[in-house]
Short mmCIF file of N, CA and C in Angstrom, two decimals:
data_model
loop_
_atom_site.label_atom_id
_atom_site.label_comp_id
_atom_site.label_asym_id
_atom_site.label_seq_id
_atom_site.Cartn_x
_atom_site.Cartn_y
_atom_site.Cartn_z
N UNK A 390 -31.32 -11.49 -129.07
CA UNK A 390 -30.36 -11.82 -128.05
C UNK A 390 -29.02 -12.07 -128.74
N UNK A 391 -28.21 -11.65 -128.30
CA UNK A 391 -26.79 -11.60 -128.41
C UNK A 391 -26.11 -12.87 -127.93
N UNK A 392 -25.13 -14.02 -128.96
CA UNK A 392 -24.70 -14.93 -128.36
C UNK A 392 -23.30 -15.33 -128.91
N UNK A 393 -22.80 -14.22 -129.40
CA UNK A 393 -21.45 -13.85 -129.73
C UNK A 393 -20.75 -13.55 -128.72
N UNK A 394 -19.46 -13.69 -128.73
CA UNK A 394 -18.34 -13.33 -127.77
C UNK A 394 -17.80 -11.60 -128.36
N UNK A 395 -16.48 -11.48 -127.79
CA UNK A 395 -16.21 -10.36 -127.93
C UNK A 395 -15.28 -10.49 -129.21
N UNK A 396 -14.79 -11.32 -129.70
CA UNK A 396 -14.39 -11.81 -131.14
C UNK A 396 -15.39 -12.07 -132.47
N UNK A 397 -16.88 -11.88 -131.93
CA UNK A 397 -17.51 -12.35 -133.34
C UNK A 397 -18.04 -13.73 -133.21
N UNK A 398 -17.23 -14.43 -132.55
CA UNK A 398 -17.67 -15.72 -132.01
C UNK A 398 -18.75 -16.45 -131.27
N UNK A 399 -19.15 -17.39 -131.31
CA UNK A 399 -20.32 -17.94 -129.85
C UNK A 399 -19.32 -17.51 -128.80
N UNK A 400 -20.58 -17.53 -127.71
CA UNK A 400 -19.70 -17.31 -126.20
C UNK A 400 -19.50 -18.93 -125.89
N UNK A 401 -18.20 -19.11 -125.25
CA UNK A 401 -18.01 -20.77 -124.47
C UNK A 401 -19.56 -21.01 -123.75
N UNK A 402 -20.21 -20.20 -122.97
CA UNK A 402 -21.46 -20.18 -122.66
C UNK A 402 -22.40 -20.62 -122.96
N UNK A 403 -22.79 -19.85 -124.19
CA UNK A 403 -23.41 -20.75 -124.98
C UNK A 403 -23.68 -21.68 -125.55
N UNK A 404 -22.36 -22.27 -126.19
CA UNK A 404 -21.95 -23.12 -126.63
C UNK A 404 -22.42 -24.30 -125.83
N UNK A 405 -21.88 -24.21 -124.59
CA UNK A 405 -21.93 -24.92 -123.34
C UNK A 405 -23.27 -25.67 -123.35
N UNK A 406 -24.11 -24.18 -123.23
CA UNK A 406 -25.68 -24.64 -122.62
C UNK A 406 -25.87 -25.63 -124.40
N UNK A 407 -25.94 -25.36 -125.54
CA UNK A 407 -26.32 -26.02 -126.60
C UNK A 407 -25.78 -26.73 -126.51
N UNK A 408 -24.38 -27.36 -125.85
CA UNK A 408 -24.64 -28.81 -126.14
C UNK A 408 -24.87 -29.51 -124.67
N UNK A 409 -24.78 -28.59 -124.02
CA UNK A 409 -25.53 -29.79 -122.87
C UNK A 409 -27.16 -30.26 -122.88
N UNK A 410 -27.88 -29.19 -123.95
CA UNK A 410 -29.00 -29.59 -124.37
C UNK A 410 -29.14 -30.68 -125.05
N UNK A 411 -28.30 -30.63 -126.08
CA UNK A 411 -27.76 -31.91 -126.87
C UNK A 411 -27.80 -33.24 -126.25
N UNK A 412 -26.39 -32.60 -125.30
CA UNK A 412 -26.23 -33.99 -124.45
C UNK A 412 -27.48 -34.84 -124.20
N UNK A 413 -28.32 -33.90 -123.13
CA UNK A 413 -29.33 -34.39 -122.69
C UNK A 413 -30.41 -35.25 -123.49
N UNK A 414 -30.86 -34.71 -124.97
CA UNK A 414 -31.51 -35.70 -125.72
C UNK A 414 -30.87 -36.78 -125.89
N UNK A 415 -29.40 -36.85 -126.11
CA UNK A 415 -28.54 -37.73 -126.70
C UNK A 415 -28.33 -38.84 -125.66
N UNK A 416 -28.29 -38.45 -124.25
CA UNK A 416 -28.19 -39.08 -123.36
C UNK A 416 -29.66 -40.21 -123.04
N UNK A 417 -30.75 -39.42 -123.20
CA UNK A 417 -32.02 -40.06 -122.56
C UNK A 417 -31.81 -41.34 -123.88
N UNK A 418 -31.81 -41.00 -125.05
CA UNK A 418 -32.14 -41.75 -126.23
C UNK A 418 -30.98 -43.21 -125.79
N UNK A 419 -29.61 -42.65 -125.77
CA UNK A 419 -28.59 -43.64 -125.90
C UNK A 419 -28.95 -44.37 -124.38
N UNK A 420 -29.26 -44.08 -123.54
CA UNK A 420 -29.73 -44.64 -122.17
C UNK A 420 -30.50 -45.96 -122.52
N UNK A 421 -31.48 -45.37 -123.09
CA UNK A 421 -32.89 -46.29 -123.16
C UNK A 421 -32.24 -47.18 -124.26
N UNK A 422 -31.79 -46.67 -125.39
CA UNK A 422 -31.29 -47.96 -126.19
C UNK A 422 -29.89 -48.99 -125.85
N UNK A 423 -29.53 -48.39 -124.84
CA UNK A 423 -28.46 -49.35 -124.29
C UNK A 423 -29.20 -50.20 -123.46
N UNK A 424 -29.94 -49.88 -122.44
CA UNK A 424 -30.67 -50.54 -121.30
C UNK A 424 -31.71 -51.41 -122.13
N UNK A 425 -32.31 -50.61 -123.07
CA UNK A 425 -33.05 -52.29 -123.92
C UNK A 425 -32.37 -53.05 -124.69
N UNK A 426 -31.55 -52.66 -125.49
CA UNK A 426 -30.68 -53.86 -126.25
C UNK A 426 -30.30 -55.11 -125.48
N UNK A 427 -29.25 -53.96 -124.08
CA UNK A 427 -28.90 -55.67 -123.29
C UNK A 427 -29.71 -56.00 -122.50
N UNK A 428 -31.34 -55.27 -122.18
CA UNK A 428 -32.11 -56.15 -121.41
C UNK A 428 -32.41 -57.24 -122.71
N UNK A 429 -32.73 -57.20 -123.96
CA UNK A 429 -33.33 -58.10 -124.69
C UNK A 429 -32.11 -58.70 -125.23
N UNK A 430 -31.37 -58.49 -124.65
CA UNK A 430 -30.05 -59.46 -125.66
C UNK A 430 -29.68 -59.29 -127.03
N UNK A 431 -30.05 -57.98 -127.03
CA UNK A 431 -29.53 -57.77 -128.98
C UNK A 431 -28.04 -57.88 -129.01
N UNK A 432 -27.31 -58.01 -129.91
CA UNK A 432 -26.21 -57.77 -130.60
C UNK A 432 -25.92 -56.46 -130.38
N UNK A 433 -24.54 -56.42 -130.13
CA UNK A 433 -24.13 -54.98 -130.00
C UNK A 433 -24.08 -54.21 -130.89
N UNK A 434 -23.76 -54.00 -131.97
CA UNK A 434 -24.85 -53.38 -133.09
C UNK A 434 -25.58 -52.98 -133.38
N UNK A 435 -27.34 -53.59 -132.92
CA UNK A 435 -28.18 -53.37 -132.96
C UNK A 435 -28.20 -53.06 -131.85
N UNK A 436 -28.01 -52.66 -130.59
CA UNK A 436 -27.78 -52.13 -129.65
C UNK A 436 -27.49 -51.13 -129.54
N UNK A 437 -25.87 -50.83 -130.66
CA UNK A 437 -25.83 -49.20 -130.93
C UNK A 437 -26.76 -48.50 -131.39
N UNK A 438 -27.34 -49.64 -132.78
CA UNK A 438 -27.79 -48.67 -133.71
C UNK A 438 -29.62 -48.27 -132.86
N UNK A 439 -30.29 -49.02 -132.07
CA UNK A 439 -31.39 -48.95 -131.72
C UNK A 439 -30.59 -47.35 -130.25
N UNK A 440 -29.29 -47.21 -129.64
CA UNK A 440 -29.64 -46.35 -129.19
C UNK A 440 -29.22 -44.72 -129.53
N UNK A 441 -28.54 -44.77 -131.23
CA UNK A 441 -28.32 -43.76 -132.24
C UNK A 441 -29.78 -43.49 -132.45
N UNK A 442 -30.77 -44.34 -133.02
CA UNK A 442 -32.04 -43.64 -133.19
C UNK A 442 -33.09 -42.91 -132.30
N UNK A 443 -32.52 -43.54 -130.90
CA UNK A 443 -33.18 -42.70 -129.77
C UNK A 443 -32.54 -41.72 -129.42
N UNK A 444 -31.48 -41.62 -129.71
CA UNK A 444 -30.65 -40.78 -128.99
C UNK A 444 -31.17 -38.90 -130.29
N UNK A 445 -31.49 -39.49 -131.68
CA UNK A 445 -31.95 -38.88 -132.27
C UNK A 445 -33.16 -38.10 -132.16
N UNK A 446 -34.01 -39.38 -131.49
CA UNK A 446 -35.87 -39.11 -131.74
C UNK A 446 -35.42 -38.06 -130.57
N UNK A 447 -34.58 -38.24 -129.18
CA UNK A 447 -35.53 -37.22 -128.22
C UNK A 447 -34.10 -36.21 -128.18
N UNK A 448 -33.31 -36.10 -129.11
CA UNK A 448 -32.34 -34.88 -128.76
C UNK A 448 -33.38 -33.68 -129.98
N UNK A 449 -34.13 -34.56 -131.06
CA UNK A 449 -34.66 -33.57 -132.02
C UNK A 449 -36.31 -33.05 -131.30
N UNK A 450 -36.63 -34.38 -130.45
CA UNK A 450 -37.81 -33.83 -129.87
C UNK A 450 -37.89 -32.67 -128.54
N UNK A 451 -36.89 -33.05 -127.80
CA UNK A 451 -36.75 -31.67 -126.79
C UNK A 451 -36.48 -30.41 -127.43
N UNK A 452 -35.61 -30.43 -128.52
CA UNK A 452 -35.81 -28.72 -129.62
C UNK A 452 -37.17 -28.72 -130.06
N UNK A 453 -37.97 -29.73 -130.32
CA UNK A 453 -39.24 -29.24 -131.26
C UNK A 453 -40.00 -28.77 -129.89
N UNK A 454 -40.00 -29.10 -128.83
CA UNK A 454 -40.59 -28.94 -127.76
C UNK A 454 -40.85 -27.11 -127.09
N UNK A 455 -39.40 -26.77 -127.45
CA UNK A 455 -39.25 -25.27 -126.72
C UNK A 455 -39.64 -24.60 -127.86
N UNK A 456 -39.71 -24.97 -129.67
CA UNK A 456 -40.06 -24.02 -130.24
C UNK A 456 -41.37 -24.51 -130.99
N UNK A 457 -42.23 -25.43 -130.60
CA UNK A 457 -43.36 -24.94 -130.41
C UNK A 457 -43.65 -24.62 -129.11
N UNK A 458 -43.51 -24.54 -127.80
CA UNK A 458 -43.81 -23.60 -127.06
C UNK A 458 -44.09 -22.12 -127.38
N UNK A 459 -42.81 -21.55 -128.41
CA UNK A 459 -42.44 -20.24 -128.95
C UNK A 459 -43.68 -20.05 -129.81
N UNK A 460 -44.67 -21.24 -130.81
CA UNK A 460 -45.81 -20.76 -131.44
C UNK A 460 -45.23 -21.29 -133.07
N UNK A 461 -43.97 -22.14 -133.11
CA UNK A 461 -44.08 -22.99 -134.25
C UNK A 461 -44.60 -23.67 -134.63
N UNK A 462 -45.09 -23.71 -135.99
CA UNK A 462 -46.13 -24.46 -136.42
C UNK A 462 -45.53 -25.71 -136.26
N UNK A 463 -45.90 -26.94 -136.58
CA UNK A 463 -45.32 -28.23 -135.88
C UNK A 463 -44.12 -28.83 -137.56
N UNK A 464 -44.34 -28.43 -138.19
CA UNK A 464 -43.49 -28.94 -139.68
C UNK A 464 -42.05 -27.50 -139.79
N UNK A 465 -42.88 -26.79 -139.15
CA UNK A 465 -41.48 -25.42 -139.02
C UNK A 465 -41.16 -25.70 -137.86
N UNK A 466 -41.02 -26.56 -136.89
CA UNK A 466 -40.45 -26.63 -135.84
C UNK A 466 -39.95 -28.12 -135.89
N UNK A 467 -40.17 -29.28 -136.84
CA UNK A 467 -39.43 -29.89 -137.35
C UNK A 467 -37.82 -29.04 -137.87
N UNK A 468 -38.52 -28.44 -138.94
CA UNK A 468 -36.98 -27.89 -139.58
C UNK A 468 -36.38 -27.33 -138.82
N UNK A 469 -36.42 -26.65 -137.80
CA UNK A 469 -35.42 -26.18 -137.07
C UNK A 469 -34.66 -27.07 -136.39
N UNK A 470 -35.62 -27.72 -135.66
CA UNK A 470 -34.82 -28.69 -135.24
C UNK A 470 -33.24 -29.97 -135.64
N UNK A 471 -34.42 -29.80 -136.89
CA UNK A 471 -33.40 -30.66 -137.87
C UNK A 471 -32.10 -29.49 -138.15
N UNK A 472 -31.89 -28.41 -138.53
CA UNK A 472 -31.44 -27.42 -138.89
C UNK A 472 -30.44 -27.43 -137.48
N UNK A 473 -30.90 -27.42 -136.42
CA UNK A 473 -30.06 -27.06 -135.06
C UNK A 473 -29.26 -28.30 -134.30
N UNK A 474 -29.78 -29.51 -134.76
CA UNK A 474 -29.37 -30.66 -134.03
C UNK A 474 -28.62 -31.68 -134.44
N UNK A 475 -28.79 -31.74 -136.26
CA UNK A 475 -28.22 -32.73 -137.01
C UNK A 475 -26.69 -32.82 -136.65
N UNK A 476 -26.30 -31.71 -137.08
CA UNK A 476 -24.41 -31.87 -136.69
C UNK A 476 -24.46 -32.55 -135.41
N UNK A 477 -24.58 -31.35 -134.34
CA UNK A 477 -23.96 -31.81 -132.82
C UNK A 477 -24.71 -33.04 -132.63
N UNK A 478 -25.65 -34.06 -132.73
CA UNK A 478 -25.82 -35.02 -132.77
C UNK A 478 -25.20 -36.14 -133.26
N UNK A 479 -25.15 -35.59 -134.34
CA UNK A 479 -24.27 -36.79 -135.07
C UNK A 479 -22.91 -37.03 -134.52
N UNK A 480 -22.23 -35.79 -134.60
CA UNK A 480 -21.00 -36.01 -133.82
C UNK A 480 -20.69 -36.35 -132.79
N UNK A 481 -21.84 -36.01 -131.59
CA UNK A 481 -21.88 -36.58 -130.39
C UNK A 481 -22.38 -38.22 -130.48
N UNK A 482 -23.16 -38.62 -131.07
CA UNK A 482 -22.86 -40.14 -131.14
C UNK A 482 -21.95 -41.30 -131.91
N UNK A 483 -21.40 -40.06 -132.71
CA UNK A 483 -20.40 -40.84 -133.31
C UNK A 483 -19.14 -41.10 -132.70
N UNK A 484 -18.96 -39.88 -131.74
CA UNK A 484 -17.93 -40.00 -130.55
C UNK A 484 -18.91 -40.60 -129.60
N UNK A 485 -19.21 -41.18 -128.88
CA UNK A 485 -20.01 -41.64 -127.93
C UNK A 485 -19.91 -43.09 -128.08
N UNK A 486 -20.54 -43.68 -129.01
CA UNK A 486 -20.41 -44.83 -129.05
C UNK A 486 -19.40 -45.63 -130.06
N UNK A 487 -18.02 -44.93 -130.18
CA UNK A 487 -17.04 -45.02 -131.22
C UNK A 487 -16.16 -45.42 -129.36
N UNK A 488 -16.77 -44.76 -128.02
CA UNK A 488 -15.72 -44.67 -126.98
C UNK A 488 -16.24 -45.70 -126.32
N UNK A 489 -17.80 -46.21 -126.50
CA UNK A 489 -18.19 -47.18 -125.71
C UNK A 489 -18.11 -48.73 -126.48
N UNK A 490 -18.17 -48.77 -127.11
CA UNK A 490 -17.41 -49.99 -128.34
C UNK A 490 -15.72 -50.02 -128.30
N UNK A 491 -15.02 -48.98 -127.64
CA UNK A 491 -13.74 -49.42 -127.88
C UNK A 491 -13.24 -49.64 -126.32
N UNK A 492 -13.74 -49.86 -125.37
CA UNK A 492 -13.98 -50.12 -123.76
C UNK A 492 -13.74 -51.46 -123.82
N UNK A 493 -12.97 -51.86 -123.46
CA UNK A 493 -13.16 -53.68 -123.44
C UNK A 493 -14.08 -54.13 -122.47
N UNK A 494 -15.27 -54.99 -123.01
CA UNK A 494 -16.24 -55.78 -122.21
C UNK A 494 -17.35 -54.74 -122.02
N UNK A 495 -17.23 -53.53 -122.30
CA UNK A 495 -18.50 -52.36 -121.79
C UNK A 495 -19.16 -52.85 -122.52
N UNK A 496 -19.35 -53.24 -124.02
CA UNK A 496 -21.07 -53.68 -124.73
C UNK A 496 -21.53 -55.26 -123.68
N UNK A 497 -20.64 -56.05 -123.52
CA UNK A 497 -20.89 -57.33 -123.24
C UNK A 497 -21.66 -57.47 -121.55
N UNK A 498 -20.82 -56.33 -120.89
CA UNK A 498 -21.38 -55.89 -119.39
C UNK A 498 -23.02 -55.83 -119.26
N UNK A 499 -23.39 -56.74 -118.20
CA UNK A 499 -24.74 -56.81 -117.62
C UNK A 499 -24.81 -54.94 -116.81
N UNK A 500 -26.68 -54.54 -116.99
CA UNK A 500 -27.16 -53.55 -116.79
C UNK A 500 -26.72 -53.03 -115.40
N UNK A 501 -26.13 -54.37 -114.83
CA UNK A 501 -26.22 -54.48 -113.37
C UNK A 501 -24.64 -54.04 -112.53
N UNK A 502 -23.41 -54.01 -114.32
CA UNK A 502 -22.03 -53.83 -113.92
C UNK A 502 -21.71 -52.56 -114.28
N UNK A 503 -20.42 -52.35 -113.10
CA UNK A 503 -19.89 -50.75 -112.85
C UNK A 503 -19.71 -50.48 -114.25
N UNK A 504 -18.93 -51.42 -114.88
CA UNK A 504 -18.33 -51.39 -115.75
C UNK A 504 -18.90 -50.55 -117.40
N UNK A 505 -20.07 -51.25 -117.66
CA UNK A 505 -21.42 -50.87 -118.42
C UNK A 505 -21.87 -49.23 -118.41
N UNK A 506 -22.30 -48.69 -116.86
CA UNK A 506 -22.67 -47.59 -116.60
C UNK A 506 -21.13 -46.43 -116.59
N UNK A 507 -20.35 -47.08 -116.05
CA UNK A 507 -18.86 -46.03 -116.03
C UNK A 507 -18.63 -45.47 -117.40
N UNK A 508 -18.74 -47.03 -118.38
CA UNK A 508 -18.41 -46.52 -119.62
C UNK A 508 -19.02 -45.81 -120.57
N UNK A 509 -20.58 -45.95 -120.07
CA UNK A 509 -21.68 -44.95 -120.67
C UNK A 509 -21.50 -43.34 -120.24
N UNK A 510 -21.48 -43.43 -119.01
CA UNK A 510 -20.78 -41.94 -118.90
C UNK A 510 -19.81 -41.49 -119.34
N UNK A 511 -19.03 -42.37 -119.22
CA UNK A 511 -17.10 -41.81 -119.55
C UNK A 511 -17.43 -41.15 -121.41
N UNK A 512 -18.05 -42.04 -122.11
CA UNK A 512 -18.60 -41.89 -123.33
C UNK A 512 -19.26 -40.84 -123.95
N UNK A 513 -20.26 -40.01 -122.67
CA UNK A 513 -20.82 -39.11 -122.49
C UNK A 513 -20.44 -38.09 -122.25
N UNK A 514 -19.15 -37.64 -121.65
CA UNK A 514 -18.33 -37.12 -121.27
C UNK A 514 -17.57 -36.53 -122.69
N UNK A 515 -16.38 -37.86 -123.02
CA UNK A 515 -15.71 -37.16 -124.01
C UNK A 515 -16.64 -36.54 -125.07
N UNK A 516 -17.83 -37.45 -125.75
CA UNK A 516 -18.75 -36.41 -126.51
C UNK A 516 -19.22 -35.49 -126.18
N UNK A 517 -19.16 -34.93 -124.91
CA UNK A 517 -19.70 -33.33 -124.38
C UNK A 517 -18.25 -32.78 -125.11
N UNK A 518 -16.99 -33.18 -124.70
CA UNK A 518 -15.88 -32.03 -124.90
C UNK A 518 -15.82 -32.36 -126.08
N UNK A 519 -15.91 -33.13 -127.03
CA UNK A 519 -15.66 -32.83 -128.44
C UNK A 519 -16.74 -32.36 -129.10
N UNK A 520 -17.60 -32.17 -128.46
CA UNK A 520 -18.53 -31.61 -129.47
C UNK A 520 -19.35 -30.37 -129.19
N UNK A 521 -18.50 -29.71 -127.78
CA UNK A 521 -18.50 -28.33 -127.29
C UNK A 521 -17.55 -27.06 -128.41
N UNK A 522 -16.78 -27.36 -128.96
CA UNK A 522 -16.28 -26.55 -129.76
C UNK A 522 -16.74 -26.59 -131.13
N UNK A 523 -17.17 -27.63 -131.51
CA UNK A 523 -18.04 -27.60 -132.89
C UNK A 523 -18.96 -27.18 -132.43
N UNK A 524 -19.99 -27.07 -131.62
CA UNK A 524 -21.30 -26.37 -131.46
C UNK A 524 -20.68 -24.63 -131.54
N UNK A 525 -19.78 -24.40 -130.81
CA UNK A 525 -19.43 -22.57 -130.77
C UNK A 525 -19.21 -22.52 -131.93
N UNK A 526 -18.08 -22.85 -132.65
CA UNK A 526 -17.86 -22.55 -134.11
C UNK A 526 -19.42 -22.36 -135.19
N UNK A 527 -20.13 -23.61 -135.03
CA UNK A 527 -21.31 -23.02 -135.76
C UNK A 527 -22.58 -22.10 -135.07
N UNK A 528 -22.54 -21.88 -134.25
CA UNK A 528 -23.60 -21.01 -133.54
C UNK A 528 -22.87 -19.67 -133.70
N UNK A 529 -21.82 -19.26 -133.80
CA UNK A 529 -20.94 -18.18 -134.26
C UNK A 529 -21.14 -17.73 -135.72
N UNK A 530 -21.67 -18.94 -136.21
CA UNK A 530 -22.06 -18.68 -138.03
C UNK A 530 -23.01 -18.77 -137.95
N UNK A 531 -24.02 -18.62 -137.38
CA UNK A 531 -25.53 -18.54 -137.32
C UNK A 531 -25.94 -20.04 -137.34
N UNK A 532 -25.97 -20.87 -137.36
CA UNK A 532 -25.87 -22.78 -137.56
C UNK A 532 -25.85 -22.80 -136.32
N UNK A 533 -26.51 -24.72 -136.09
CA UNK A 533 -26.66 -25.41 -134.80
C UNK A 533 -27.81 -24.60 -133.94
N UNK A 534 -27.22 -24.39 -132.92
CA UNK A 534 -28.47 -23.54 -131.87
C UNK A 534 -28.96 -22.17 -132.40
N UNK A 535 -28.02 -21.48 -132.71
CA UNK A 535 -28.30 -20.09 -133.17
C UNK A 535 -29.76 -20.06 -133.96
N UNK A 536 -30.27 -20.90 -135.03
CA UNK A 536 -31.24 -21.61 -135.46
C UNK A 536 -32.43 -21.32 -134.52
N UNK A 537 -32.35 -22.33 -133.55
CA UNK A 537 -33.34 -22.14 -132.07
C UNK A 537 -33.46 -21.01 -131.18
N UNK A 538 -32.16 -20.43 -131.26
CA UNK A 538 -32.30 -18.81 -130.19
C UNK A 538 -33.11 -18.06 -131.51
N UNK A 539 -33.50 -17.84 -132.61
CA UNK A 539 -34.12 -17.35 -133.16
C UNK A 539 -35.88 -17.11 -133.15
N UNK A 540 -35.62 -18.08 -132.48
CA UNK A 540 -37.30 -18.36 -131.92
C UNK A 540 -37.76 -18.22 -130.67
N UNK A 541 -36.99 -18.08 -129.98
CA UNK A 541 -36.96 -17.93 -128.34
C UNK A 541 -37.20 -16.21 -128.25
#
């Protein structure tokens, strides 16, 4: 399958769908570790950092998911994963919660305020657009998703 543009490039398309895949691990993970930190009262810190590691476990586990579907063995469908997700992950939570830490009162906000959930999205948001053009640039060099369309 073809996922170049007419320049050589990823298509915006593509790009698109890989990181809204992204998003989506990145989202379920950072969800659940925001919603438990301040249900248990952690420190915002450990708050981030408990929802950077989720945001990890299920943005790398929904890729291992579609390519063992494809018939990867389960340690070669590690590496891809790792291979397809590390960047746009990282960058998406490093913008993510670099926007929800600089929100005044969004870490301190109960589960229950606009304020909390607005800023989790709003957060979610700018890391979709910044980290929609780094995903094309490397899926254009064979890197990031391109990795995973290999197996599909």
């Amino acid at each position: 399958m073809d996922h170049t543009g007419a320049h050589g490039g990823a298509s915006w398309r593509v790009a698109a769908q890989a990181t809204w895949h992204c998003l989506t691990g990145c989202a379920i993970g950072e969800v659940l570790g925001m919603v438990i930190g301040t249900a248990l009262g952690l420190h915002g810190a450990a708050t981030v950092a408990l929802a950077i590691a989720l945001a990890f476990f299920f943005g790398y586990a929904l890729t291992m998911r579609g390519v063992l579907r494809a018939g990867l063995p389960l340690r070669r469908a590690l590496k891809v994963a790792l291979a397809a997700d590390t960047v746009s992950i990282a960058v998406m939570e490093l913008v993510d919660n670099a926007v929800i830490v600089a929100i005044p009162g969004a870490m301190a906000a109960g589960l229950t305020a606009a304020l909390f959930w607005g800023a989790l999205v709003f957060s979610l948001a700018v890391a979709f657009a910044v980290t929609l053009p780094i995903n094309r640039w490397m899926i254009g060099r064979g890197r990031g998703h391109a990795v995973v369309h290999r197996h599909h």
